[in-house]
Short mmCIF file of C-alpha atoms and ligand atoms in Angstrom, two decimals:
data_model
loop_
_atom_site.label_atom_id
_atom_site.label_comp_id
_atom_site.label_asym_id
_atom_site.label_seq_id
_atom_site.Cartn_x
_atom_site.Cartn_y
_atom_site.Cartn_z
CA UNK I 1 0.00 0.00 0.00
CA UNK I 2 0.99 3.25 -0.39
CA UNK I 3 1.56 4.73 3.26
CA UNK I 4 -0.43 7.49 4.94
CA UNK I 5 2.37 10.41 4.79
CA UNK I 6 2.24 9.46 0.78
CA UNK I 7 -1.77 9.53 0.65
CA UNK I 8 -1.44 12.94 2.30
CA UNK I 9 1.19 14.41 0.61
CA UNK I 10 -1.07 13.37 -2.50
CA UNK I 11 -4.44 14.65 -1.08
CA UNK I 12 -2.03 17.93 -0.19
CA UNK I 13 -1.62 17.90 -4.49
CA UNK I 14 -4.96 17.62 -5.25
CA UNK I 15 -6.37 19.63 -2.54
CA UNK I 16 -6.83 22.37 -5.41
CA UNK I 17 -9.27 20.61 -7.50
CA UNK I 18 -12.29 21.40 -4.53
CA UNK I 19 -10.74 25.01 -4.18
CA UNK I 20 -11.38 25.72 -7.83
CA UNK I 21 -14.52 24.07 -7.91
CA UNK I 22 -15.52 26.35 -4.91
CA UNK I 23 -13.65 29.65 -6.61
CA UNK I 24 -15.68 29.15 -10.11
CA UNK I 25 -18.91 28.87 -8.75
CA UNK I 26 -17.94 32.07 -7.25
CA UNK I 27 -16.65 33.69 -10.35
CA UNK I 28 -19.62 32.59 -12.39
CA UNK I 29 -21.84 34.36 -9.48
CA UNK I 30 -23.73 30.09 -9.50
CA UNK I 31 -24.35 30.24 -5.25
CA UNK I 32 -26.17 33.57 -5.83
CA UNK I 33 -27.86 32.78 -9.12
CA UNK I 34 -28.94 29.26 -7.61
CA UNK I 35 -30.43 31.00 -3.98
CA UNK I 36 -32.67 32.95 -5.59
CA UNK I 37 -34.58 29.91 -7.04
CA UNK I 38 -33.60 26.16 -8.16
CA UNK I 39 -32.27 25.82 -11.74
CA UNK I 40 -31.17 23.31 -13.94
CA UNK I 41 -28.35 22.92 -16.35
CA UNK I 42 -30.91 23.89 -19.19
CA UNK I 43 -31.68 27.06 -17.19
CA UNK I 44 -27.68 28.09 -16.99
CA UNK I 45 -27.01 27.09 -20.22
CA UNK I 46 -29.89 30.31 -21.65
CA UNK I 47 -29.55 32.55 -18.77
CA UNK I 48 -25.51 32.76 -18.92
CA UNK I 49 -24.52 30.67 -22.43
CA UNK I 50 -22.94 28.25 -20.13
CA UNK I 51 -21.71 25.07 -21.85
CA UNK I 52 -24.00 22.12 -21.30
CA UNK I 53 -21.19 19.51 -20.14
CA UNK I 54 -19.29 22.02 -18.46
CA UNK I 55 -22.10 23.06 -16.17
CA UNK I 56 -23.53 19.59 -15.89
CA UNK I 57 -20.08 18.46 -14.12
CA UNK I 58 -19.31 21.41 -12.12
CA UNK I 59 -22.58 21.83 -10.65
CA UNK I 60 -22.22 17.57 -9.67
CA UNK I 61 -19.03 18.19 -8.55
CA UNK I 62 -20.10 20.86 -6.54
CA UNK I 63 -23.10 19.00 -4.82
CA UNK I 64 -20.57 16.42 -4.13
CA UNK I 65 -18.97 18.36 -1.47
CA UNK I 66 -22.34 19.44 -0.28
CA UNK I 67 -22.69 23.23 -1.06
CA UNK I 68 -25.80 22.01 -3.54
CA UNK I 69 -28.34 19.64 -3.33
CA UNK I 70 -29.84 18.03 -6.89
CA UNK I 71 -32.97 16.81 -7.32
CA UNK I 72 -35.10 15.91 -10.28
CA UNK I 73 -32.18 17.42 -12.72
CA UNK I 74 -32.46 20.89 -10.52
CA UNK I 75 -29.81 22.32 -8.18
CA UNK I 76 -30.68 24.13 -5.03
CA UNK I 77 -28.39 25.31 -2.10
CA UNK I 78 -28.14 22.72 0.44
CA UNK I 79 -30.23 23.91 3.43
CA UNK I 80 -27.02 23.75 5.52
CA UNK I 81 -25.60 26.74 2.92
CA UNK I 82 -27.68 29.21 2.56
CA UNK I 83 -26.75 31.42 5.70
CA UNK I 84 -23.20 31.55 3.98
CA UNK I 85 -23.70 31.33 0.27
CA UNK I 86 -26.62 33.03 -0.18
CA UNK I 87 -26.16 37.15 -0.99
CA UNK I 88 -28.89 37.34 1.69
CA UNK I 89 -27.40 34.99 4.00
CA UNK I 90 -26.90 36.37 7.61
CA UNK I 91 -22.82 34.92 7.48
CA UNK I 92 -22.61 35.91 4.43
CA UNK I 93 -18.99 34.94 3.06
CA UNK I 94 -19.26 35.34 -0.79
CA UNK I 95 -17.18 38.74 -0.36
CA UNK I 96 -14.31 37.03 0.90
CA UNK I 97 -14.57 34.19 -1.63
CA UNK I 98 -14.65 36.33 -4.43
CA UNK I 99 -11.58 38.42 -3.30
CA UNK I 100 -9.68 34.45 -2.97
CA UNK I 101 -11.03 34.34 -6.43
CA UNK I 102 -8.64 36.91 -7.41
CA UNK I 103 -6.04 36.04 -5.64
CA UNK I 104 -5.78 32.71 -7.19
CA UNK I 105 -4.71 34.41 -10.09
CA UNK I 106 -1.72 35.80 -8.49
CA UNK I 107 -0.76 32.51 -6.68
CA UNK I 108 -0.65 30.53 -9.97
CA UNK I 109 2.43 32.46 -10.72
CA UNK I 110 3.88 31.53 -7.36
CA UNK I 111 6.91 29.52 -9.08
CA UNK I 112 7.72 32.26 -11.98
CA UNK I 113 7.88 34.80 -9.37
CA UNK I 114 10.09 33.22 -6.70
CA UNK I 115 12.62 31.97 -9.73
CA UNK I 116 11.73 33.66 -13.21
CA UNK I 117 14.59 31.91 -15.30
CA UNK I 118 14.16 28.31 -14.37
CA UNK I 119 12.20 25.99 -16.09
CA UNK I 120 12.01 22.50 -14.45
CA UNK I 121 12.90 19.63 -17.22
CA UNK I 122 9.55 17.92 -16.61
CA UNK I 123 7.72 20.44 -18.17
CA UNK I 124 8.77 19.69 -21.63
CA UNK I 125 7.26 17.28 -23.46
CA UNK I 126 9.10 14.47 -22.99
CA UNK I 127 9.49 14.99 -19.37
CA UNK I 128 5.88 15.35 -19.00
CA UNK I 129 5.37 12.08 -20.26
CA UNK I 130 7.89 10.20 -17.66
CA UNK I 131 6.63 12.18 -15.23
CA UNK I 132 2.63 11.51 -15.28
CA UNK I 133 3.15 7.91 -16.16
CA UNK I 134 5.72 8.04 -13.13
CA UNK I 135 2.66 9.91 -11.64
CA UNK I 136 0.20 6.91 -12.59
CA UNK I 137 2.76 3.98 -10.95
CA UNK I 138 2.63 5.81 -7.49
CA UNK I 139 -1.08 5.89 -7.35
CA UNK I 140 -1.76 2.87 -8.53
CA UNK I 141 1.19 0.49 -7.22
CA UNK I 142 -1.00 0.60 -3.84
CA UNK I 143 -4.35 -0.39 -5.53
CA UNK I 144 -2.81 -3.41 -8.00
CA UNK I 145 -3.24 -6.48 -5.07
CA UNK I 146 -6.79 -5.73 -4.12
CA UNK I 147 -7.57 -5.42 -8.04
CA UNK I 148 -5.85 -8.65 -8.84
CA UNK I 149 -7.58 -10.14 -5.90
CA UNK I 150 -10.71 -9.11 -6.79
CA UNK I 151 -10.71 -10.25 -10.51
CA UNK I 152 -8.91 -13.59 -9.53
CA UNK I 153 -7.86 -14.54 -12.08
CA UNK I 154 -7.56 -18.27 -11.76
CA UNK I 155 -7.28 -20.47 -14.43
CA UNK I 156 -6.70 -16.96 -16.93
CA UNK I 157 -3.42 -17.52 -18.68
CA UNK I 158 -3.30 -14.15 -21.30
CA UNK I 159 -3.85 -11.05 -20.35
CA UNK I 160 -4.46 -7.98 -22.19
CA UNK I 161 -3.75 -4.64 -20.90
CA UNK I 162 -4.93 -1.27 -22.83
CA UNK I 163 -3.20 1.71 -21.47
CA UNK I 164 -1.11 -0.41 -19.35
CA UNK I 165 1.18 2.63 -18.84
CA UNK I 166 4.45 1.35 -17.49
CA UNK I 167 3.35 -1.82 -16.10
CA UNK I 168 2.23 -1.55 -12.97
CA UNK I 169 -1.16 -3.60 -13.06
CA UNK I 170 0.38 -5.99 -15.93
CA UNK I 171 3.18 -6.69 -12.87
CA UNK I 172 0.96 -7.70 -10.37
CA UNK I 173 -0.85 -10.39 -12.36
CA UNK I 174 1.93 -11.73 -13.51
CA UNK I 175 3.41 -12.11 -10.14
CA UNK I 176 0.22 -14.06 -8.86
CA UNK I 177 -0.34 -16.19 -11.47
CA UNK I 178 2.86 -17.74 -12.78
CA UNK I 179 1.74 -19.42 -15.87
CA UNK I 180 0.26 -16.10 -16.65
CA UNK I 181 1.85 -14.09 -19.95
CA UNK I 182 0.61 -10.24 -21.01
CA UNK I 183 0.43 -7.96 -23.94
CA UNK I 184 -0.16 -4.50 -22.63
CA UNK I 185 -1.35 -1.46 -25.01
CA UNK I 186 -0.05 1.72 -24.62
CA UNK I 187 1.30 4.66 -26.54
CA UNK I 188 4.46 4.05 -28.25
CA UNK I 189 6.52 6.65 -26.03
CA UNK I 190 5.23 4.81 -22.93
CA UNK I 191 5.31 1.46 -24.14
CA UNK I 192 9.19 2.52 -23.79
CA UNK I 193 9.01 3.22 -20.03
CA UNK I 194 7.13 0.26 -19.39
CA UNK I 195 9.92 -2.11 -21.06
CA UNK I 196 12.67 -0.27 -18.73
CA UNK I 197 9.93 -1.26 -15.57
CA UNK I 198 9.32 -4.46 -16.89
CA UNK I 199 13.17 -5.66 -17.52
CA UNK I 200 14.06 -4.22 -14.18
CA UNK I 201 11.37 -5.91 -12.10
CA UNK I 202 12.83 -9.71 -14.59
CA UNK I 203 9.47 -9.33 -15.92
CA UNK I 204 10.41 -8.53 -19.34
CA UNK I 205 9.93 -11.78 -21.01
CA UNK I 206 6.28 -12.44 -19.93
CA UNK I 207 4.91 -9.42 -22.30
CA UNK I 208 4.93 -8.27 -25.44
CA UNK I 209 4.85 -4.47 -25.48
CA UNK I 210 2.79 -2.91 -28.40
CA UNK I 211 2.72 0.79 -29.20
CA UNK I 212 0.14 2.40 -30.31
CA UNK I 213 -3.06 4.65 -30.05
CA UNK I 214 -6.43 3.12 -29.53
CA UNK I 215 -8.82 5.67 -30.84
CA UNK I 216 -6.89 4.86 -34.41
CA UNK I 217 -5.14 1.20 -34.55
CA UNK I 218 -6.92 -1.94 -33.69
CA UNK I 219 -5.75 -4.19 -30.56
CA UNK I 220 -2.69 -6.55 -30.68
CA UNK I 221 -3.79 -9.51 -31.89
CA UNK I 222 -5.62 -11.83 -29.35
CA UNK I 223 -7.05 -14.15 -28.07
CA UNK I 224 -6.82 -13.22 -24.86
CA UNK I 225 -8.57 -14.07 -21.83
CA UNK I 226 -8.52 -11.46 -20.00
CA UNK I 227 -8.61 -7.70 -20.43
CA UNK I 228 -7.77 -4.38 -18.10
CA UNK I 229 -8.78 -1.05 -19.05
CA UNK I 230 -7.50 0.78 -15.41
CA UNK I 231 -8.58 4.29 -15.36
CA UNK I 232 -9.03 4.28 -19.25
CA UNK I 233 -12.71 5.43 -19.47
CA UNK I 234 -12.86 8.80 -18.05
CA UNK I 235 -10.66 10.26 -20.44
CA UNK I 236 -13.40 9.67 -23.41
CA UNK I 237 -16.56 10.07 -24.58
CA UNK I 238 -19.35 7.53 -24.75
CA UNK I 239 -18.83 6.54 -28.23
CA UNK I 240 -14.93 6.54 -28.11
CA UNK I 241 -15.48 4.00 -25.27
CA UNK I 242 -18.13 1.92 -26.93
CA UNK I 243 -15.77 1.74 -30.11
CA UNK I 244 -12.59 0.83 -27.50
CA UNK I 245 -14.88 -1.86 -25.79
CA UNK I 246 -15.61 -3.44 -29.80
CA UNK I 247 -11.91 -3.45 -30.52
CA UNK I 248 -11.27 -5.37 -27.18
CA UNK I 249 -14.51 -8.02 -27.90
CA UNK I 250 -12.86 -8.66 -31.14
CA UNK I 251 -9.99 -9.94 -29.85
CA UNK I 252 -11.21 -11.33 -26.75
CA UNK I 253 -11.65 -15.57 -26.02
CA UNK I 254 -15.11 -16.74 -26.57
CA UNK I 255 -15.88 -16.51 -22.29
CA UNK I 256 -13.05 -14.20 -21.90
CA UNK I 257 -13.61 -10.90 -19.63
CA UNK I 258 -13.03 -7.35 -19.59
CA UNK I 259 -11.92 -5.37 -16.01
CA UNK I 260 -12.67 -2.01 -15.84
CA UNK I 261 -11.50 -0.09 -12.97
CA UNK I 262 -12.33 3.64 -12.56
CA UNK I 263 -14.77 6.23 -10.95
CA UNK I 264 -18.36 4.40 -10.61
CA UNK I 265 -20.80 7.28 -10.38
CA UNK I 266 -24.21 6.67 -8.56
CA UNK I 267 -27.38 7.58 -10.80
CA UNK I 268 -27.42 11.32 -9.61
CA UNK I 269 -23.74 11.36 -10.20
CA UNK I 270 -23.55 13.97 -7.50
CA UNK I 271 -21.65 10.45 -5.39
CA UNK I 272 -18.87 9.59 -4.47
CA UNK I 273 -17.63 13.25 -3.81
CA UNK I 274 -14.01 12.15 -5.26
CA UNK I 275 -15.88 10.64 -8.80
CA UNK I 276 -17.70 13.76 -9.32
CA UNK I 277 -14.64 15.72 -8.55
CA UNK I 278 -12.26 13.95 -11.00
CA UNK I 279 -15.05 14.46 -13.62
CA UNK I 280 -14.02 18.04 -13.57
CA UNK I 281 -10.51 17.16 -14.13
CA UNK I 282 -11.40 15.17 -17.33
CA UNK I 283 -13.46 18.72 -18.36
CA UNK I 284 -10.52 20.94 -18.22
CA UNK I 285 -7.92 17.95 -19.66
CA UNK I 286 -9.83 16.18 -21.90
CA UNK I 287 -12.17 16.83 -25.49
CA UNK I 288 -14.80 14.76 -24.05
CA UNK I 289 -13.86 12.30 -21.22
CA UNK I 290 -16.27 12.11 -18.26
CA UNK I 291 -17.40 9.65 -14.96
CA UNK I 292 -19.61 7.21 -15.81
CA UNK I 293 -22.93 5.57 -14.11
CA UNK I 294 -23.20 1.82 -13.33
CA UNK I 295 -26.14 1.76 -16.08
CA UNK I 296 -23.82 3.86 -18.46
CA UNK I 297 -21.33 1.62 -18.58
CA UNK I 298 -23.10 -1.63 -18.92
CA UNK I 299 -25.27 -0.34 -22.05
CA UNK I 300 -21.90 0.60 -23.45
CA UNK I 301 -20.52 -2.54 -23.35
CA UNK I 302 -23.80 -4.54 -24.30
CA UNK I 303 -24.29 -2.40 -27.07
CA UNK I 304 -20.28 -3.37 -27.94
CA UNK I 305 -21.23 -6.79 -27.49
CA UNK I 306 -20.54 -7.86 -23.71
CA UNK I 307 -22.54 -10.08 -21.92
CA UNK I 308 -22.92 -10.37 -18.16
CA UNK I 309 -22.51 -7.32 -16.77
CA UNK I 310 -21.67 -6.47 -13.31
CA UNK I 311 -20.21 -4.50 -10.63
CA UNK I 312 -17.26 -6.75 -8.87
CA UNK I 313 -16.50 -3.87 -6.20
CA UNK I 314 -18.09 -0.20 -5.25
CA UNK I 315 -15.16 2.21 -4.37
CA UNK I 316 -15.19 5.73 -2.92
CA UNK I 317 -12.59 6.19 -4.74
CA UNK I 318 -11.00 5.57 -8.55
CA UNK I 319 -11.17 1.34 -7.72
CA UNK I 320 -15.25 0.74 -8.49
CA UNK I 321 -14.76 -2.74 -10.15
CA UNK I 322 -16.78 -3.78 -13.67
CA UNK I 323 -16.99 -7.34 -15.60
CA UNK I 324 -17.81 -7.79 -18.60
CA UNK I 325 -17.77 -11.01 -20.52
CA UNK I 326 -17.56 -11.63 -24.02
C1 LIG U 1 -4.60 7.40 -16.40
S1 LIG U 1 -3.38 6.44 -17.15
C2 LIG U 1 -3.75 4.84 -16.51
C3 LIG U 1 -2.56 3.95 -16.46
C4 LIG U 1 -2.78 2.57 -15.86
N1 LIG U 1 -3.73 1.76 -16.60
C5 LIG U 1 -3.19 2.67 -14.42
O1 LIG U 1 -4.34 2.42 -14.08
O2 LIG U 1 -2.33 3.05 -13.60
C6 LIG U 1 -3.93 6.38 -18.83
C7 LIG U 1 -3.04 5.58 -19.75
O3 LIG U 1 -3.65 5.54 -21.04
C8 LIG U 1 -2.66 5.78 -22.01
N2 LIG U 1 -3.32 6.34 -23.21
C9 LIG U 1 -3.95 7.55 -23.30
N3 LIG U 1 -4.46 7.72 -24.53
C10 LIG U 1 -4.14 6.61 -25.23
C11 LIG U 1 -4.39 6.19 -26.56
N4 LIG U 1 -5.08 6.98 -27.41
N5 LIG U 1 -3.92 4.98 -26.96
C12 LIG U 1 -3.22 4.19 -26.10
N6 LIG U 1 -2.98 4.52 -24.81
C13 LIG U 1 -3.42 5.72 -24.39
C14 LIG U 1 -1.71 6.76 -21.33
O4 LIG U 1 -0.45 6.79 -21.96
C15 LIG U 1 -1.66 6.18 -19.92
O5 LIG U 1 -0.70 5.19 -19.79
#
């Protein structure tokens, strides 16, 4: 597992993402607009041209940590709110929230104003590559034994693993299950970084590393038994996944299954706070990616094909578990 100071330091990171959820409503003057009577995403996108996915996820995300409350597609101030987010509110705080508002603008400069000449390498290209998929190994090393244990993966012998990054779920099955041997999917500049993991952990052998881009080229030729896509899903849209989940049936054993792990929104997906958080990071990162519903997902995959569909484990957090079987 990764150990507590780690998880803090992380949560420290990320601590932002709430922050700027909080400032925007803010900016966009949402907490006032929204006291004065409950509106929908339809109502924000006339009144202030918002844009309709933009809105929909920031006003989730924002429910999530419980300044909103959602009901029947309309957003309301949560009861426990309104004597500090509403203009009218007796402890009033918007004033002070709008002048943090500003400031964030000065903070983001923090680093070019306490050293204006340096540039750290990782924020060139290359850099940025090795250091988010270096990023990706640190979360997830923690979270690759409960996944394998959940899947069990018993008598599975080939495994296929789509956006394996540098290995680090790939590793883990192929430590539990000896006989086991993997082809894992990635990019062709990360397939690199997963061959210098792989050959230092004597993995090396056991998979075949294939480069390449899954929106375009079709999967490594199968069959395979079993395939991972590990926090895959939330950086498309519906169709790009439905089209991903066809590529992977195709090459999949008659019985075979698919593992996804990511962010399992509940229907409202308002819950789990951290799902409908990270839904805003995939707005601001990403053309169309998203957190997906239970019921999203499945009619994905059955309409790609998969049979069988069900939840193996419910997470607070990025590990909600689904099966799919071809
Ligand atoms: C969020 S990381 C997840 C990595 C790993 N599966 C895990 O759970 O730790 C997303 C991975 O998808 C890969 N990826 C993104 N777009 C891709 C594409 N179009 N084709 C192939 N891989 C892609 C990235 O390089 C990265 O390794």
């Amino acid at each position: 597992m990764v150990d507590e100071a780690a998880q803090a330091l992380l949560a420290d990171a990320r601590s932002f993402w709430r922050t700027r959820v909080l400032l925007t409503m803010v900016e966009l003057e949402l907490f006032a607009r929204i006291s004065e009577r409950p509106r929908s995403v339809d109502d924000l996108v006339e009144e202030i041209g918002a844009d309709p996915r933009g809105m929909r996820i920031l006003l989730d995300a924002a429910t999530g940590q419980g300044w909103l409350e959602k009901a029947e597609e309309r957003y309301r101030l949560a009861g426990s709110m309104r004597a500090y987010l509403s203009p009218e509110g007796e402890q009033c705080v918007l004033p002070m929230l709008e002048h943090m508002a500003k400031l964030w603008h000065d903070w983001t400069r923090l680093s070019e104003i306490a050293a204006p000449r340096t540039q750290p390498a990782w924020r060139h290209d290359h850099g940025r590559t090795r250091s988010f998929i270096g990023a990706m190994h640190v979360v997830s090393k923690g979270r690759a034994p409960e996944l394998v244990s959940a899947v069990g993966p018993s008598s599975e012998r080939s495994l296929l693993d789509v956006g394996g990054a540098s290995g680090t779920f790939t590793m883990e099955f192929l430590r539990e299950v000896p006989g086991m041997k993997a082809t894992l999917f990635d990019l062709p500049e990360v397939v690199e970084l997963a061959r210098e993991r792989l050959d230092r952990e004597g993995l090396g052998e056991r998979v075949r590393l294939v480069g390449g881009d899954y929106r375009h080229d079709p999967m490594p030729d199968g069959p395979y038994e079993l395939a991972l896509l590990s926090a895959i899903i939330h950086q498309n849209d519906r169709r790009e996944n439905e089209e991903l989940y066809a590529k992977i049936h195709e090459v999949l054993a008659p019985g075979g299954r698919l593992i996804i792990r990511d962010h399992v929104l509940e229907p409202d997906r308002t819950a789990p706070a951290d799902g409908a958080l990270f839904a805003v990071n995939m707005l601001v990162a990403t053309e169309g990616g998203d957190c997906y519903t239970f019921d999203e997902i499945r009619s994905s995959l059955e309409a790609a094909g998969f049979r069988q569909v069900r939840m193996l484990q419910r997470d607070e957090r990025m590990s909600g578990l689904v099966e799919a079987t071809k």
